[in-house]
Short mmCIF file of C-alpha atoms in Angstrom, two decimals:
data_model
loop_
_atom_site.label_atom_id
_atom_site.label_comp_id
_atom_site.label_asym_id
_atom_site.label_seq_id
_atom_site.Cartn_x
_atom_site.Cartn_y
_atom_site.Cartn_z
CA UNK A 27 0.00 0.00 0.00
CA UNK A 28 1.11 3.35 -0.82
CA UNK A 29 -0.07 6.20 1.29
CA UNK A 30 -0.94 9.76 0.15
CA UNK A 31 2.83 11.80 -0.19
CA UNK A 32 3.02 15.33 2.01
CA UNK A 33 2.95 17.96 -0.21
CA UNK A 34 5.12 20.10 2.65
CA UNK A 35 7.63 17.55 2.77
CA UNK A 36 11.37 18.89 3.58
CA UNK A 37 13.47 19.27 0.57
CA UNK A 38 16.72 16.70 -0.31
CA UNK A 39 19.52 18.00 1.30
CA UNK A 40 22.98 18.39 -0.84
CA UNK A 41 24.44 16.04 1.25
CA UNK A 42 21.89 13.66 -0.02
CA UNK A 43 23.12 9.99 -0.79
CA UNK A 44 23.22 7.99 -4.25
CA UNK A 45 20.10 6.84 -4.81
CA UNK A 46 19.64 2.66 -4.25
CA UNK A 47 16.03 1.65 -5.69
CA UNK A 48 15.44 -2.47 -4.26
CA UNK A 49 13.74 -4.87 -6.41
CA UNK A 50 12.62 -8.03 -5.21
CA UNK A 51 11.12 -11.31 -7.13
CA UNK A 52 9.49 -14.75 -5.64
CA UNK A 53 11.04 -14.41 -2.04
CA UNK A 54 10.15 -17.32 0.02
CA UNK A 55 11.99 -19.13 2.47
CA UNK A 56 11.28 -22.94 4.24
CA UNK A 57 13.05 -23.97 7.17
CA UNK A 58 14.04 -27.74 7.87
CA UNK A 59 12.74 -28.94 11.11
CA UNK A 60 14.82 -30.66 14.04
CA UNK A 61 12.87 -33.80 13.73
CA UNK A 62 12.31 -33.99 10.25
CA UNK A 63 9.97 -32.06 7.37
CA UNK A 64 9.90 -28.58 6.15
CA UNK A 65 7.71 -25.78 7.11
CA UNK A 66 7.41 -22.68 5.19
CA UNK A 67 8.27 -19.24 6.56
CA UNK A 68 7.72 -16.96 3.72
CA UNK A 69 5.31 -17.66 0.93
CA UNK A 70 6.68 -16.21 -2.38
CA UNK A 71 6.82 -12.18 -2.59
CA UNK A 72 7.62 -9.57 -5.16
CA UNK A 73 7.49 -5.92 -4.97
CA UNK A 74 9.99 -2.36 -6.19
CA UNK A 75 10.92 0.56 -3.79
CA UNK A 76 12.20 3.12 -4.87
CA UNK A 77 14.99 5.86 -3.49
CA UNK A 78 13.72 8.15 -0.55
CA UNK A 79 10.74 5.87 0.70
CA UNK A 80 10.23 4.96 4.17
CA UNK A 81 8.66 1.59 3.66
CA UNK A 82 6.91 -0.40 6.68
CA UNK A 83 7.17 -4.05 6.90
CA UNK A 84 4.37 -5.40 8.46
CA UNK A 85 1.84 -8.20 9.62
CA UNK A 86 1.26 -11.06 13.07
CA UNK A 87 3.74 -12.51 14.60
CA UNK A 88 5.33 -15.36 12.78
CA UNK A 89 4.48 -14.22 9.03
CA UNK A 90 7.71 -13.32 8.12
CA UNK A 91 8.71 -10.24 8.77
CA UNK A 92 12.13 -9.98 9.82
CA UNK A 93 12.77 -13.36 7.36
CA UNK A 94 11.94 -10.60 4.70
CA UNK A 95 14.04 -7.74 5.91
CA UNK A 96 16.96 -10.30 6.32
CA UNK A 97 16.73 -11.66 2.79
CA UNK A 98 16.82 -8.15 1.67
CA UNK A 99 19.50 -6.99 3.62
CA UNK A 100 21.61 -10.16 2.97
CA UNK A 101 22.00 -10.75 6.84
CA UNK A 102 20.17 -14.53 5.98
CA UNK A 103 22.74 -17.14 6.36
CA UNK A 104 19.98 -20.26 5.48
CA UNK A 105 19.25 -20.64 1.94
CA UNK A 106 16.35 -19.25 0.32
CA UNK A 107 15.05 -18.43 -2.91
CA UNK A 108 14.35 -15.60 -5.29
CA UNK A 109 16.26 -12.95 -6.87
CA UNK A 110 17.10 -9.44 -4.92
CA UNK A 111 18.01 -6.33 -7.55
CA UNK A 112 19.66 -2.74 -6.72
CA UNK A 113 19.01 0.37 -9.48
CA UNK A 114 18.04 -2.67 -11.86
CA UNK A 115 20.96 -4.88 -11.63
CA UNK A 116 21.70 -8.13 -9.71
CA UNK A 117 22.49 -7.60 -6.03
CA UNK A 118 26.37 -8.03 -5.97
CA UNK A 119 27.71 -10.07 -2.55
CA UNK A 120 30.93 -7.80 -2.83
CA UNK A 121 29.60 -4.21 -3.48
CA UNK A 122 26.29 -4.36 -1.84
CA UNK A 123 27.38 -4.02 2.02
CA UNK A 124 29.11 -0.98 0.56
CA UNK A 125 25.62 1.15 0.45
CA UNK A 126 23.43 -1.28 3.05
CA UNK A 127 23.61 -1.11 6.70
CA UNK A 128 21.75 -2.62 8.96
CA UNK A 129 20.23 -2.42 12.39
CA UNK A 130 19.31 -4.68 14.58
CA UNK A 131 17.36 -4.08 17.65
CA UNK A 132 20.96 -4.87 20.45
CA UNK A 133 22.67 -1.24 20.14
CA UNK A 134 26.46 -1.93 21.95
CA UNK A 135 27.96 0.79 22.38
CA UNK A 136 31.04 1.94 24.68
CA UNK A 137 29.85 4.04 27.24
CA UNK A 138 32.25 6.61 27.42
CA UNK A 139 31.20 7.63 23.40
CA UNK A 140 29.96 10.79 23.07
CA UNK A 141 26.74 11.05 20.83
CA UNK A 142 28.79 12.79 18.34
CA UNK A 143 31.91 10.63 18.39
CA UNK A 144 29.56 7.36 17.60
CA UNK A 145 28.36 9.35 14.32
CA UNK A 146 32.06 9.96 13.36
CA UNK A 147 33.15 6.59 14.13
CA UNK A 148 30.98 5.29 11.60
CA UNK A 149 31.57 8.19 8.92
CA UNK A 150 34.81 7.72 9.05
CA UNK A 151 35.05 3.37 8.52
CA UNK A 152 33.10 5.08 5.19
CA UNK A 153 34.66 8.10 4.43
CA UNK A 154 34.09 8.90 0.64
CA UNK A 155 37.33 9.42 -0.94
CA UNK A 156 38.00 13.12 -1.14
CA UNK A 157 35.95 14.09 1.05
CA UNK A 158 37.02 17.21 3.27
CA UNK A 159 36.31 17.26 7.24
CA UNK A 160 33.89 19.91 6.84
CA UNK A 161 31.71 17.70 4.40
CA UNK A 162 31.64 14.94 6.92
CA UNK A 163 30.93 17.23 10.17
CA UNK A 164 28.00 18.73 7.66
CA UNK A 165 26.85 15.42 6.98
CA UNK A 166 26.85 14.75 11.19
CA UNK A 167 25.26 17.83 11.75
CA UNK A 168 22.59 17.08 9.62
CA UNK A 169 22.06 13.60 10.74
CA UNK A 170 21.89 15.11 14.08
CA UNK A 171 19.63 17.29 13.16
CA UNK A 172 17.07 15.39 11.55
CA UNK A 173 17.13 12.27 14.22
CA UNK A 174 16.68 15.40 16.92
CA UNK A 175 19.76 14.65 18.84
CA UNK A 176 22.01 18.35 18.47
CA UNK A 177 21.15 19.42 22.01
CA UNK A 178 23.05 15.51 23.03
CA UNK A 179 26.09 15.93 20.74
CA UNK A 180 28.28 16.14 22.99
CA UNK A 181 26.74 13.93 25.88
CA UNK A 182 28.01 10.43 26.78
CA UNK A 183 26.08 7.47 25.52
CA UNK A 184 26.13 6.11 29.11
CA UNK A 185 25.47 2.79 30.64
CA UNK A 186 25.35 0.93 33.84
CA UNK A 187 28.09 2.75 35.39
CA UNK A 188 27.83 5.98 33.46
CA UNK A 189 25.14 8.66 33.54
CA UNK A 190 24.52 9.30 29.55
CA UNK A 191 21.19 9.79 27.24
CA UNK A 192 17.80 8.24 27.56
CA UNK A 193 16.96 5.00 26.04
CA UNK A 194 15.00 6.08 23.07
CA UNK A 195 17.95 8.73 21.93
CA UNK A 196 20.02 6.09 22.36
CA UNK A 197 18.18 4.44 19.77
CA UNK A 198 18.30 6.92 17.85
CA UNK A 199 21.85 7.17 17.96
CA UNK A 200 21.77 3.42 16.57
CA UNK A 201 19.85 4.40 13.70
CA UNK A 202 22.06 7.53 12.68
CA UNK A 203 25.33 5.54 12.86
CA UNK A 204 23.63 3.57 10.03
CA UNK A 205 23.50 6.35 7.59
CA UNK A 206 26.53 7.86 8.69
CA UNK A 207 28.26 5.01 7.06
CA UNK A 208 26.75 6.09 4.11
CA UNK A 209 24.41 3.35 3.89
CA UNK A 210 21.98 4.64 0.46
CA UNK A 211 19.82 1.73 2.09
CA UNK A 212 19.15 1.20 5.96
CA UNK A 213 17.24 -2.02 7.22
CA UNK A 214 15.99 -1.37 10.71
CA UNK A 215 14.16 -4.83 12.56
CA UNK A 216 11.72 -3.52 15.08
CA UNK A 217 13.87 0.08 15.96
CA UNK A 218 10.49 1.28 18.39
CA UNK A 219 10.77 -2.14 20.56
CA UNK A 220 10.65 -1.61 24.05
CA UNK A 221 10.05 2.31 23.56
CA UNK A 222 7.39 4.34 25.34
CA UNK A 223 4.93 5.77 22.46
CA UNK A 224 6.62 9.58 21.95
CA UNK A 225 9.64 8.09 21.84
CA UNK A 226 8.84 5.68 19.00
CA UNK A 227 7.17 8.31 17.08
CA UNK A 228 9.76 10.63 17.17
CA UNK A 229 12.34 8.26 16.05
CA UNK A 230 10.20 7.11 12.97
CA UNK A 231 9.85 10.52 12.13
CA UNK A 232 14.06 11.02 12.36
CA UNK A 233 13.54 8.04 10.01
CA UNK A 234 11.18 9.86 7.13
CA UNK A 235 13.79 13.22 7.70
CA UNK A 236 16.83 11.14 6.44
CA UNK A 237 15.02 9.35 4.07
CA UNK A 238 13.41 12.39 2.28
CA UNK A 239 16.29 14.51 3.52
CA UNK A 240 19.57 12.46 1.76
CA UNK A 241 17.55 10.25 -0.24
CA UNK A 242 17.73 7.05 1.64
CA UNK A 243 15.89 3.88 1.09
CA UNK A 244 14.73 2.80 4.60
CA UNK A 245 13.13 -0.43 5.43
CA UNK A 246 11.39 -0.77 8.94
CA UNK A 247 10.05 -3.52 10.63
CA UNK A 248 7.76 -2.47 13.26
CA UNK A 249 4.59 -4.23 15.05
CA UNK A 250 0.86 -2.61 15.40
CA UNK A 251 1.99 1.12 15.42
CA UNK A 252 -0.18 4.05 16.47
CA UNK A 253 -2.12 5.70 13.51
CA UNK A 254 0.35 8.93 13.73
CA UNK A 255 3.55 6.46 13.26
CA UNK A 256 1.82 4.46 10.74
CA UNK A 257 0.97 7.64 8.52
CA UNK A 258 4.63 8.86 8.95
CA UNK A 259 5.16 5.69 6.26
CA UNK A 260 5.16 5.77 2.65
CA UNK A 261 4.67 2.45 1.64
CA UNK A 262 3.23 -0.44 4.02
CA UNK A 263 3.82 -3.69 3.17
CA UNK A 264 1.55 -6.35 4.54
CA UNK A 265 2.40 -9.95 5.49
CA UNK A 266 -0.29 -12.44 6.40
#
């Protein structure tokens, strides 16, 4: 389903990504059972999303859903079948955890990282070649912008034994280190888990920012959100 676009929507930022469109054909996957027999975990799906969607995966427990978002991301180690395409073209092993990240719903992090220094951790593990300092702190500025975290820059992420940010900024935090690895397309499995209901709606709307913002392609997994989160989405997808 594709819902109704904003026609106020924030404009793409020039620090926006390449654009990653995901094509996917005859998905399915059957797991082998301990004592014998199959049983099947995915029925066959196809579908095409496009650059700068923010696309929710969703349906009951057991239908699927994170099976899906695996096979998409490549993070499924079983074997499974169909055929996965990026801008068109086969999805290459080699090239295509170059512009994916992924992330999952454990966030370790050392506790003595500033909110800031996580971000440039993972910029710099992708720093573009030729890219000047003051491009990359732009492009952190702007993620910390847009996942509402500039007043925490410079806060420790914290932990049992040190005093840092709340748990769904933390989150957060999670979720921006993805794109600032330059990841054209972010997979997040269940990101609003465990979160009280602002918090979860204002990290699915840092989600839509980046997406619209730099042009990102991000997948969500998420279980029977409010109406306000739900409308945040562009595309739902629906697994029985």
């Amino acid at each position: 389903l594709r819902q109704q676009q904003n026609p106020g929507e924030q404009q793409m930022s020039k620090a926006a990504l390449q654009p990653a469109s995901l094509t996917f054909k005859d998905l399915s996957f059957t797991a082998s059972l301990p004592k014998g027999g199959k049983q099947t975990i995915l029925e066959p799906c196809s579908g095409h999303l496009e650059a700068g969607q923010l696309v929710a995966i969703m349906g009951p427990s057991g239908c699927g859903k994170t099976t899906l978002l695996d096979m998409l991301a490549m993070k499924k180690t079983a074997k499974y079948s169909g055929e996965v395409f990026v801008n068109g073209r086969p999805r290459d092993s080699r090239l295509f955890p170059r512009i994916a990240a992924y992330v999952s719903q454990e966030d370790e992090m050392p506790a003595h990282w500033k909110v800031r220094e996580a971000l440039e951790f993972d910029a710099a593990l992708k720093q573009q070649p030729g890219e000047s300092r003051k491009a990359t702190a732009d492009f952190i500025d702007n993620l910390l912008e847009a996942f509402g975290l500039t007043g925490v820059a410079n806060t420790y992420i914290g932990g049992a034994a040190v005093r840092g940010i709340s748990g769904g900024q933390r989150r957060r935090v999670s979720l921006a280190r993805g794109v600032a690895a330059h990841a054209s397309l972010l997979f997040c499995d269940e990101p609003t888990s465990g979160l009280a209901a602002t918090d979860a709606e204002i990290c699915v709307r840092g989600l839509r920012n980046i997406a619209k913002r730099l042009n990102v392609l991000v997948l969500v997994v998420i279980h029977q959100p409010r109406k306000e989160v739900a409308r945040l989405f562009d595309t739902l997808m629906l697994l029985t």
